[in-house]
């Protein structure tokens, strides 16, 4: 049995385990796209790792997309990137939030962004310039937090 493979048939991917993996190997961001000449923002959650088995198990349990980059065989291990977008990402982040340490503040920003966005998203209401500007602020805030987790001032 290779490292990372299941030990027994009752192995399962708990939210606590996934939160730890996400803290170390995950990324949460607010992605900006342009649709019909308007800025559009959505939540993006991903985990990159060379343990393809674990990423496949996560993909089976939570859905999303899994991309495997084979790299240079013999020189580098294959690296996988598992991705969730939008509401699917939010559902996962809500499950992981209380178990995370390093990414906790970033997840809080993403969840607050979704609370701001959801009423417009569900009702397909026309987005005002004020709404788009607030989305932009969340996007910039979360972007500024990347690489700074765990580096709080004393």
PDB file of C-alpha atoms in Angstrom:
ATOM      1  CA  UNK A   1       0.000   0.000   0.000  1.00  0.00           C
ATOM      2  CA  UNK A   2       1.549   3.333  -1.030  1.00  0.00           C
ATOM      3  CA  UNK A   3       1.637   6.314   1.320  1.00  0.00           C
ATOM      4  CA  UNK A   4      -1.663   8.130   1.476  1.00  0.00           C
ATOM      5  CA  UNK A   5      -3.749   5.104   0.532  1.00  0.00           C
ATOM      6  CA  UNK A   6      -6.596   4.057   2.729  1.00  0.00           C
ATOM      7  CA  UNK A   7      -6.037   1.769   5.690  1.00  0.00           C
ATOM      8  CA  UNK A   8      -9.137  -0.364   5.953  1.00  0.00           C
ATOM      9  CA  UNK A   9     -12.530   0.124   4.394  1.00  0.00           C
ATOM     10  CA  UNK A  10     -13.844   2.654   6.929  1.00  0.00           C
ATOM     11  CA  UNK A  11     -11.305   5.369   6.086  1.00  0.00           C
ATOM     12  CA  UNK A  12     -13.070   8.662   5.431  1.00  0.00           C
ATOM     13  CA  UNK A  13     -12.115  12.237   4.731  1.00  0.00           C
ATOM     14  CA  UNK A  14     -13.138  14.154   7.831  1.00  0.00           C
ATOM     15  CA  UNK A  15     -13.651  17.944   7.863  1.00  0.00           C
ATOM     16  CA  UNK A  16     -10.897  18.212  10.503  1.00  0.00           C
ATOM     17  CA  UNK A  17      -8.368  16.382   8.307  1.00  0.00           C
ATOM     18  CA  UNK A  18      -9.398  18.398   5.258  1.00  0.00           C
ATOM     19  CA  UNK A  19      -9.143  21.666   7.231  1.00  0.00           C
ATOM     20  CA  UNK A  20      -5.558  20.804   8.192  1.00  0.00           C
ATOM     21  CA  UNK A  21      -4.707  19.952   4.603  1.00  0.00           C
ATOM     22  CA  UNK A  22      -6.405  23.152   3.421  1.00  0.00           C
ATOM     23  CA  UNK A  23      -4.473  25.234   5.984  1.00  0.00           C
ATOM     24  CA  UNK A  24      -1.191  23.918   4.583  1.00  0.00           C
ATOM     25  CA  UNK A  25      -1.873  23.317   0.893  1.00  0.00           C
ATOM     26  CA  UNK A  26      -5.056  25.244   0.156  1.00  0.00           C
ATOM     27  CA  UNK A  27      -5.955  28.586  -1.305  1.00  0.00           C
ATOM     28  CA  UNK A  28      -9.086  30.680  -0.936  1.00  0.00           C
ATOM     29  CA  UNK A  29      -9.591  33.682  -3.162  1.00  0.00           C
ATOM     30  CA  UNK A  30     -12.184  35.849  -4.813  1.00  0.00           C
ATOM     31  CA  UNK A  31     -11.769  35.592  -8.551  1.00  0.00           C
ATOM     32  CA  UNK A  32     -12.618  38.458 -10.856  1.00  0.00           C
ATOM     33  CA  UNK A  33     -13.934  37.887 -14.373  1.00  0.00           C
ATOM     34  CA  UNK A  34     -15.529  40.238 -16.860  1.00  0.00           C
ATOM     35  CA  UNK A  35     -18.967  39.348 -18.234  1.00  0.00           C
ATOM     36  CA  UNK A  36     -20.816  41.637 -20.636  1.00  0.00           C
ATOM     37  CA  UNK A  37     -18.346  44.456 -19.859  1.00  0.00           C
ATOM     38  CA  UNK A  38     -19.126  44.176 -16.124  1.00  0.00           C
ATOM     39  CA  UNK A  39     -16.860  42.923 -13.364  1.00  0.00           C
ATOM     40  CA  UNK A  40     -18.058  39.671 -11.822  1.00  0.00           C
ATOM     41  CA  UNK A  41     -16.628  38.052  -8.679  1.00  0.00           C
ATOM     42  CA  UNK A  42     -16.850  34.545  -7.252  1.00  0.00           C
ATOM     43  CA  UNK A  43     -15.251  32.501  -4.479  1.00  0.00           C
ATOM     44  CA  UNK A  44     -12.538  30.037  -5.463  1.00  0.00           C
ATOM     45  CA  UNK A  45     -11.121  27.316  -3.185  1.00  0.00           C
ATOM     46  CA  UNK A  46      -8.341  24.934  -4.188  1.00  0.00           C
ATOM     47  CA  UNK A  47      -5.796  22.458  -2.866  1.00  0.00           C
ATOM     48  CA  UNK A  48      -2.570  21.589  -4.668  1.00  0.00           C
ATOM     49  CA  UNK A  49      -0.583  18.519  -3.685  1.00  0.00           C
ATOM     50  CA  UNK A  50       1.566  15.715  -5.081  1.00  0.00           C
ATOM     51  CA  UNK A  51      -0.555  13.089  -3.309  1.00  0.00           C
ATOM     52  CA  UNK A  52      -2.942  12.466  -6.195  1.00  0.00           C
ATOM     53  CA  UNK A  53      -4.786   9.722  -4.283  1.00  0.00           C
ATOM     54  CA  UNK A  54      -5.934  12.163  -1.578  1.00  0.00           C
ATOM     55  CA  UNK A  55      -6.977  14.756  -4.178  1.00  0.00           C
ATOM     56  CA  UNK A  56      -9.021  12.118  -6.029  1.00  0.00           C
ATOM     57  CA  UNK A  57     -10.746  11.170  -2.762  1.00  0.00           C
ATOM     58  CA  UNK A  58     -11.525  14.836  -2.042  1.00  0.00           C
ATOM     59  CA  UNK A  59     -12.849  15.240  -5.583  1.00  0.00           C
ATOM     60  CA  UNK A  60     -15.072  12.158  -5.180  1.00  0.00           C
ATOM     61  CA  UNK A  61     -16.518  13.414  -1.896  1.00  0.00           C
ATOM     62  CA  UNK A  62     -16.897  17.149  -2.628  1.00  0.00           C
ATOM     63  CA  UNK A  63     -17.038  17.414  -6.422  1.00  0.00           C
ATOM     64  CA  UNK A  64     -15.257  20.184  -8.274  1.00  0.00           C
ATOM     65  CA  UNK A  65     -12.490  19.799 -10.818  1.00  0.00           C
ATOM     66  CA  UNK A  66      -9.176  17.980 -10.536  1.00  0.00           C
ATOM     67  CA  UNK A  67      -6.293  18.785 -12.864  1.00  0.00           C
ATOM     68  CA  UNK A  68      -3.167  16.633 -12.774  1.00  0.00           C
ATOM     69  CA  UNK A  69       0.052  18.092 -14.155  1.00  0.00           C
ATOM     70  CA  UNK A  70       2.427  15.253 -15.032  1.00  0.00           C
ATOM     71  CA  UNK A  71       5.455  17.587 -15.057  1.00  0.00           C
ATOM     72  CA  UNK A  72       8.753  15.952 -16.059  1.00  0.00           C
ATOM     73  CA  UNK A  73       8.484  12.217 -15.351  1.00  0.00           C
ATOM     74  CA  UNK A  74      11.503  11.020 -13.409  1.00  0.00           C
ATOM     75  CA  UNK A  75      12.439  14.536 -12.265  1.00  0.00           C
ATOM     76  CA  UNK A  76       9.327  15.771 -10.465  1.00  0.00           C
ATOM     77  CA  UNK A  77       6.312  14.063  -8.951  1.00  0.00           C
ATOM     78  CA  UNK A  78       2.983  14.702 -10.622  1.00  0.00           C
ATOM     79  CA  UNK A  79       1.115  17.562  -8.967  1.00  0.00           C
ATOM     80  CA  UNK A  80      -2.648  17.795  -8.689  1.00  0.00           C
ATOM     81  CA  UNK A  81      -4.820  20.872  -8.290  1.00  0.00           C
ATOM     82  CA  UNK A  82      -8.375  20.420  -7.019  1.00  0.00           C
ATOM     83  CA  UNK A  83     -10.753  23.362  -7.430  1.00  0.00           C
ATOM     84  CA  UNK A  84     -14.226  24.402  -6.265  1.00  0.00           C
ATOM     85  CA  UNK A  85     -16.010  27.581  -7.371  1.00  0.00           C
ATOM     86  CA  UNK A  86     -18.940  29.660  -6.172  1.00  0.00           C
ATOM     87  CA  UNK A  87     -21.580  28.089  -3.962  1.00  0.00           C
ATOM     88  CA  UNK A  88     -19.755  24.733  -3.886  1.00  0.00           C
ATOM     89  CA  UNK A  89     -16.651  26.497  -2.521  1.00  0.00           C
ATOM     90  CA  UNK A  90     -18.756  28.315   0.076  1.00  0.00           C
ATOM     91  CA  UNK A  91     -20.361  25.055   1.289  1.00  0.00           C
ATOM     92  CA  UNK A  92     -16.903  23.569   1.793  1.00  0.00           C
ATOM     93  CA  UNK A  93     -15.472  26.680   3.473  1.00  0.00           C
ATOM     94  CA  UNK A  94     -18.404  26.740   5.921  1.00  0.00           C
ATOM     95  CA  UNK A  95     -17.601  23.130   6.899  1.00  0.00           C
ATOM     96  CA  UNK A  96     -13.887  23.820   7.344  1.00  0.00           C
ATOM     97  CA  UNK A  97     -14.040  27.292   8.902  1.00  0.00           C
ATOM     98  CA  UNK A  98     -14.133  26.383  12.596  1.00  0.00           C
ATOM     99  CA  UNK A  99     -11.359  23.796  12.151  1.00  0.00           C
ATOM    100  CA  UNK A 100      -8.844  26.022  10.348  1.00  0.00           C
ATOM    101  CA  UNK A 101      -6.086  28.067  11.923  1.00  0.00           C
ATOM    102  CA  UNK A 102      -3.873  29.515   9.190  1.00  0.00           C
ATOM    103  CA  UNK A 103      -6.587  30.198   6.601  1.00  0.00           C
ATOM    104  CA  UNK A 104      -9.311  31.127   9.116  1.00  0.00           C
ATOM    105  CA  UNK A 105      -9.193  34.898   8.498  1.00  0.00           C
ATOM    106  CA  UNK A 106      -9.192  34.400   4.721  1.00  0.00           C
ATOM    107  CA  UNK A 107     -12.184  32.072   4.940  1.00  0.00           C
ATOM    108  CA  UNK A 108     -13.991  34.663   7.092  1.00  0.00           C
ATOM    109  CA  UNK A 109     -13.488  37.293   4.356  1.00  0.00           C
ATOM    110  CA  UNK A 110     -14.727  34.873   1.670  1.00  0.00           C
ATOM    111  CA  UNK A 111     -17.844  34.000   3.713  1.00  0.00           C
ATOM    112  CA  UNK A 112     -18.584  37.680   4.396  1.00  0.00           C
ATOM    113  CA  UNK A 113     -18.175  38.408   0.679  1.00  0.00           C
ATOM    114  CA  UNK A 114     -20.706  35.665  -0.109  1.00  0.00           C
ATOM    115  CA  UNK A 115     -23.212  37.105   2.398  1.00  0.00           C
ATOM    116  CA  UNK A 116     -22.888  40.399   0.524  1.00  0.00           C
ATOM    117  CA  UNK A 117     -23.200  38.763  -2.903  1.00  0.00           C
ATOM    118  CA  UNK A 118     -25.793  36.053  -2.274  1.00  0.00           C
ATOM    119  CA  UNK A 119     -28.990  38.181  -2.285  1.00  0.00           C
ATOM    120  CA  UNK A 120     -28.039  39.572  -5.703  1.00  0.00           C
ATOM    121  CA  UNK A 121     -26.954  36.160  -6.948  1.00  0.00           C
ATOM    122  CA  UNK A 122     -30.134  34.323  -5.886  1.00  0.00           C
ATOM    123  CA  UNK A 123     -32.571  36.907  -7.235  1.00  0.00           C
ATOM    124  CA  UNK A 124     -30.548  37.761 -10.339  1.00  0.00           C
ATOM    125  CA  UNK A 125     -31.004  41.430  -9.377  1.00  0.00           C
ATOM    126  CA  UNK A 126     -29.173  43.997 -11.471  1.00  0.00           C
ATOM    127  CA  UNK A 127     -25.901  44.802  -9.777  1.00  0.00           C
ATOM    128  CA  UNK A 128     -25.358  48.443  -8.873  1.00  0.00           C
ATOM    129  CA  UNK A 129     -22.018  50.226  -9.059  1.00  0.00           C
ATOM    130  CA  UNK A 130     -21.995  50.283  -5.228  1.00  0.00           C
ATOM    131  CA  UNK A 131     -22.451  46.512  -5.133  1.00  0.00           C
ATOM    132  CA  UNK A 132     -19.621  45.969  -7.623  1.00  0.00           C
ATOM    133  CA  UNK A 133     -17.354  48.364  -5.688  1.00  0.00           C
ATOM    134  CA  UNK A 134     -18.010  46.427  -2.456  1.00  0.00           C
ATOM    135  CA  UNK A 135     -17.161  43.153  -4.252  1.00  0.00           C
ATOM    136  CA  UNK A 136     -13.963  44.798  -5.481  1.00  0.00           C
ATOM    137  CA  UNK A 137     -13.055  45.745  -1.886  1.00  0.00           C
ATOM    138  CA  UNK A 138     -13.478  42.139  -0.705  1.00  0.00           C
ATOM    139  CA  UNK A 139     -11.383  40.959  -3.669  1.00  0.00           C
ATOM    140  CA  UNK A 140      -8.540  43.376  -2.852  1.00  0.00           C
ATOM    141  CA  UNK A 141      -8.697  42.610   0.890  1.00  0.00           C
ATOM    142  CA  UNK A 142      -8.426  38.857   0.397  1.00  0.00           C
ATOM    143  CA  UNK A 143      -5.663  39.291  -2.186  1.00  0.00           C
ATOM    144  CA  UNK A 144      -3.686  41.406   0.322  1.00  0.00           C
ATOM    145  CA  UNK A 145      -3.935  38.593   2.901  1.00  0.00           C
ATOM    146  CA  UNK A 146      -2.256  35.945   0.716  1.00  0.00           C
ATOM    147  CA  UNK A 147       1.177  35.002   1.988  1.00  0.00           C
ATOM    148  CA  UNK A 148       0.596  36.767   5.314  1.00  0.00           C
ATOM    149  CA  UNK A 149      -1.184  34.015   7.237  1.00  0.00           C
ATOM    150  CA  UNK A 150       0.429  33.236  10.537  1.00  0.00           C
ATOM    151  CA  UNK A 151       2.515  36.436  10.474  1.00  0.00           C
ATOM    152  CA  UNK A 152       0.475  38.544  12.883  1.00  0.00           C
ATOM    153  CA  UNK A 153       2.270  41.239  14.864  1.00  0.00           C
ATOM    154  CA  UNK A 154       3.044  40.542  18.518  1.00  0.00           C
TER     155      UNK A 154
END
